[in-house]
Amino acid sequence: MVSVAEITPVDHSAPGRIARALSMLRRHRVFAAAFGVGAVLRLITMLGYGPAMWFNDSYEYVSVALHPRPHPIRPDGYSTWLMLLKPFHSFSLVIFTQHLMGLATACLIYALLRIKFRLPKWGATLAAAPVLFDAYQIQLEQMVMSDTLFMLLVVGVITMVLWKRRLTWQAGAVVGLLLAMTWLTRSIGLPVLALVVLYLLVKRAGWRTVTALITACAIPVMAYMGWFASAYGKFAMTNSDGLILYMRTAIFADCNKMDIDKYKEVQLLLLCINDPVNQRKDYAQWYLWGQGNGDGTGTGEVLHRWGINKKWSEITNDAASAFATKAILSQPGDYLQVVARDFFRSFHWSRPRFPDESTYNMYEFKPYVPLDENGQPKRLPRWSSYAGGRTDTDAFSYEQGPPETRIVHPWADIMSGYQKVFYLRGIMLGGILLIGLYGVVVRWRKFGGAVVLPWLGAVGLLLAPAATAEFDYRYVLPAVPLACVAAAITLRRGVTWARRSPKSSGASGSTTVPA
């Protein structure tokens, strides 16, 4: 008699999938619990501040989504995302996807640190905690702004690059596409590209990988620049880089020290500010967005000397770039002083009201409906958009209903109270960066090892706005995940490794992941 063993069929049914999901949750219950709390906080935010919260830049993103064209000030990557969601006519859906992006960023951090670098579950969860719980992170996700998408893309790039010791050319192409999306979402994506390419070259990733990465990044970026050239006659991403750098230098630029040739550089003389340096505004944004004093002196009226409709033209941008370059070269000490001052604004214990009260309040959960000067509920501003149309009517058209933020109690009260306590203090971020710096220094023989990429990325995201524009609180948040990853990789030896002799390590069969 021959007996035949019965093969047990694999259960692919829904209950089987549910069982596997529950098993995974049990294995990662610490992170699952933190993830769940983060999700609940985001749900409360959506209930209290629907359909969305607004920033000054938000309206232009919406206008470009409705009237597609290259924007002269910022790339259209985020507007493209809004365009994809436009058929649903729901800012609530837009915000929901952004909250998912925030949660996905936390998952990437946890997966990278837990699977690749073997941190304990609580350690990987702790590194993801600022993204999950920081009230200002959640508030930024609730705004119609590009920063959450940018943060997810940057963390995605860093995760892919660090995941394998050597990237294949196919993986390099995927990283290149992600870098292109990053660059098209915010212009600061260009330094991220340069950092990743330099890291791969130092790590000897191979010419195939680097070439595939650069090519995959260049194709969509070049296509966008060609589209921009068809609209503005200039092969570029924006017409604003020179104007923004001019804004950075306007608070210290002294034409008496710049040696401007009044016969050959008349266009630069038009950009000189009449106000004495010691009487100027202490924040740079005024010199790009301000409306002046009404008496023709300095401040925001300077750029209007070129013509009220030529502020964002190529000729104005080029002249502003030349002026800013001359100011930096003529007054390098003054330039470094303002850059250092803005860089260290990121590390205060509290959050100073900078650059002004109005901008500061846009980052706050307020438990009351904002009122206008007549005591009526504040409506969206009625500005003409660069893409065509008007900001308030474009927002109404996108939503197919009132787009203004609706304050709903008690949910708004919960998040307003939560924000007063639960956020990452600037001095804490400074401490996290110092831990990462230690990790880079002790790995100097390996050029910083795996720590150097996220650490330089975090520092670069903080330094670049200070050097080219001005400090803003929303520029700090995308740097936090990278700083946490760098610190976690630095600390993992002290957390997960005991010092053993080579013999005992080999006998135990344990393996380690180089950092």
mmCIF file of C-alpha atoms in Angstrom, residues 73 239-251 253 266-275 283-294 296-324 386:
data_model
loop_
_atom_site.group_PDB
_atom_site.id
_atom_site.type_symbol
_atom_site.label_atom_id
_atom_site.label_comp_id
_atom_site.label_asym_id
_atom_site.label_seq_id
_atom_site.Cartn_x
_atom_site.Cartn_y
_atom_site.Cartn_z
ATOM 1 C CA ILE A 73 7.809 82.211 -9.429
ATOM 2 C CA ASN A 239 11.819 83.887 -13.539
ATOM 3 C CA SER A 240 12.269 84.454 -9.824
ATOM 4 C CA ASP A 241 15.657 83.132 -8.682
ATOM 5 C CA GLY A 242 17.391 86.494 -9.122
ATOM 6 C CA LEU A 243 14.531 88.418 -7.520
ATOM 7 C CA ILE A 244 14.484 86.132 -4.500
ATOM 8 C CA LEU A 245 18.255 86.491 -4.081
ATOM 9 C CA TYR A 246 17.796 90.275 -4.395
ATOM 10 C CA MET A 247 15.270 90.029 -1.558
ATOM 11 C CA ARG A 248 17.916 88.227 0.534
ATOM 12 C CA THR A 249 20.502 90.989 0.006
ATOM 13 C CA ALA A 250 18.167 93.994 0.179
ATOM 14 C CA ILE A 251 18.322 94.235 3.967
ATOM 15 C CA ALA A 253 22.989 96.053 0.362
ATOM 16 C CA VAL A 266 22.099 101.903 -14.904
ATOM 17 C CA GLN A 267 19.771 98.919 -14.396
ATOM 18 C CA LEU A 268 21.481 98.180 -11.085
ATOM 19 C CA LEU A 269 21.060 101.766 -9.903
ATOM 20 C CA LEU A 270 17.300 101.314 -10.286
ATOM 21 C CA LEU A 271 17.494 98.576 -7.668
ATOM 22 C CA CYS A 272 19.315 100.657 -5.063
ATOM 23 C CA ILE A 273 17.250 101.242 -1.926
ATOM 24 C CA ASN A 274 16.978 104.816 -0.739
ATOM 25 C CA ASP A 275 16.369 103.996 2.920
ATOM 26 C CA TYR A 283 12.996 90.675 7.302
ATOM 27 C CA ALA A 284 13.801 90.231 3.632
ATOM 28 C CA GLN A 285 10.360 89.263 2.303
ATOM 29 C CA TRP A 286 9.241 92.863 2.525
ATOM 30 C CA TYR A 287 11.543 93.830 -0.319
ATOM 31 C CA LEU A 288 9.843 91.422 -2.708
ATOM 32 C CA TRP A 289 6.236 91.408 -1.532
ATOM 33 C CA GLY A 290 5.833 94.718 0.309
ATOM 34 C CA GLN A 291 3.869 97.626 -1.125
ATOM 35 C CA GLY A 292 6.149 100.469 -0.025
ATOM 36 C CA ASN A 293 5.504 103.471 2.165
ATOM 37 C CA GLY A 294 3.495 105.367 -0.390
ATOM 38 C CA GLY A 296 8.373 106.418 -3.281
ATOM 39 C CA THR A 297 11.053 105.426 -0.799
ATOM 40 C CA GLY A 298 12.759 102.036 -0.829
ATOM 41 C CA THR A 299 10.918 99.027 0.531
ATOM 42 C CA GLY A 300 8.497 97.235 -1.751
ATOM 43 C CA GLU A 301 8.286 100.000 -4.322
ATOM 44 C CA VAL A 302 11.831 99.499 -5.615
ATOM 45 C CA LEU A 303 10.955 96.688 -8.024
ATOM 46 C CA HIS A 304 8.041 98.680 -9.413
ATOM 47 C CA ARG A 305 10.528 101.155 -10.890
ATOM 48 C CA TRP A 306 10.819 98.659 -13.732
ATOM 49 C CA GLY A 307 7.105 98.895 -14.429
ATOM 50 C CA ILE A 308 4.167 97.555 -12.460
ATOM 51 C CA ASN A 309 3.696 94.581 -14.832
ATOM 52 C CA LYS A 310 7.378 93.718 -15.305
ATOM 53 C CA LYS A 311 8.255 92.609 -11.797
ATOM 54 C CA TRP A 312 8.578 88.948 -12.783
ATOM 55 C CA SER A 313 10.010 89.533 -16.247
ATOM 56 C CA GLU A 314 13.296 88.035 -17.421
ATOM 57 C CA ILE A 315 15.010 91.427 -17.624
ATOM 58 C CA THR A 316 14.049 92.350 -14.054
ATOM 59 C CA ASN A 317 15.098 88.932 -12.763
ATOM 60 C CA ASP A 318 18.491 89.145 -14.499
ATOM 61 C CA ALA A 319 19.128 92.667 -13.193
ATOM 62 C CA ALA A 320 18.127 91.611 -9.669
ATOM 63 C CA SER A 321 20.491 88.629 -9.889
ATOM 64 C CA ALA A 322 23.379 90.854 -10.993
ATOM 65 C CA PHE A 323 22.631 93.338 -8.203
ATOM 66 C CA ALA A 324 22.479 90.602 -5.551
ATOM 67 C CA TYR A 386 -0.347 84.934 -12.592
#
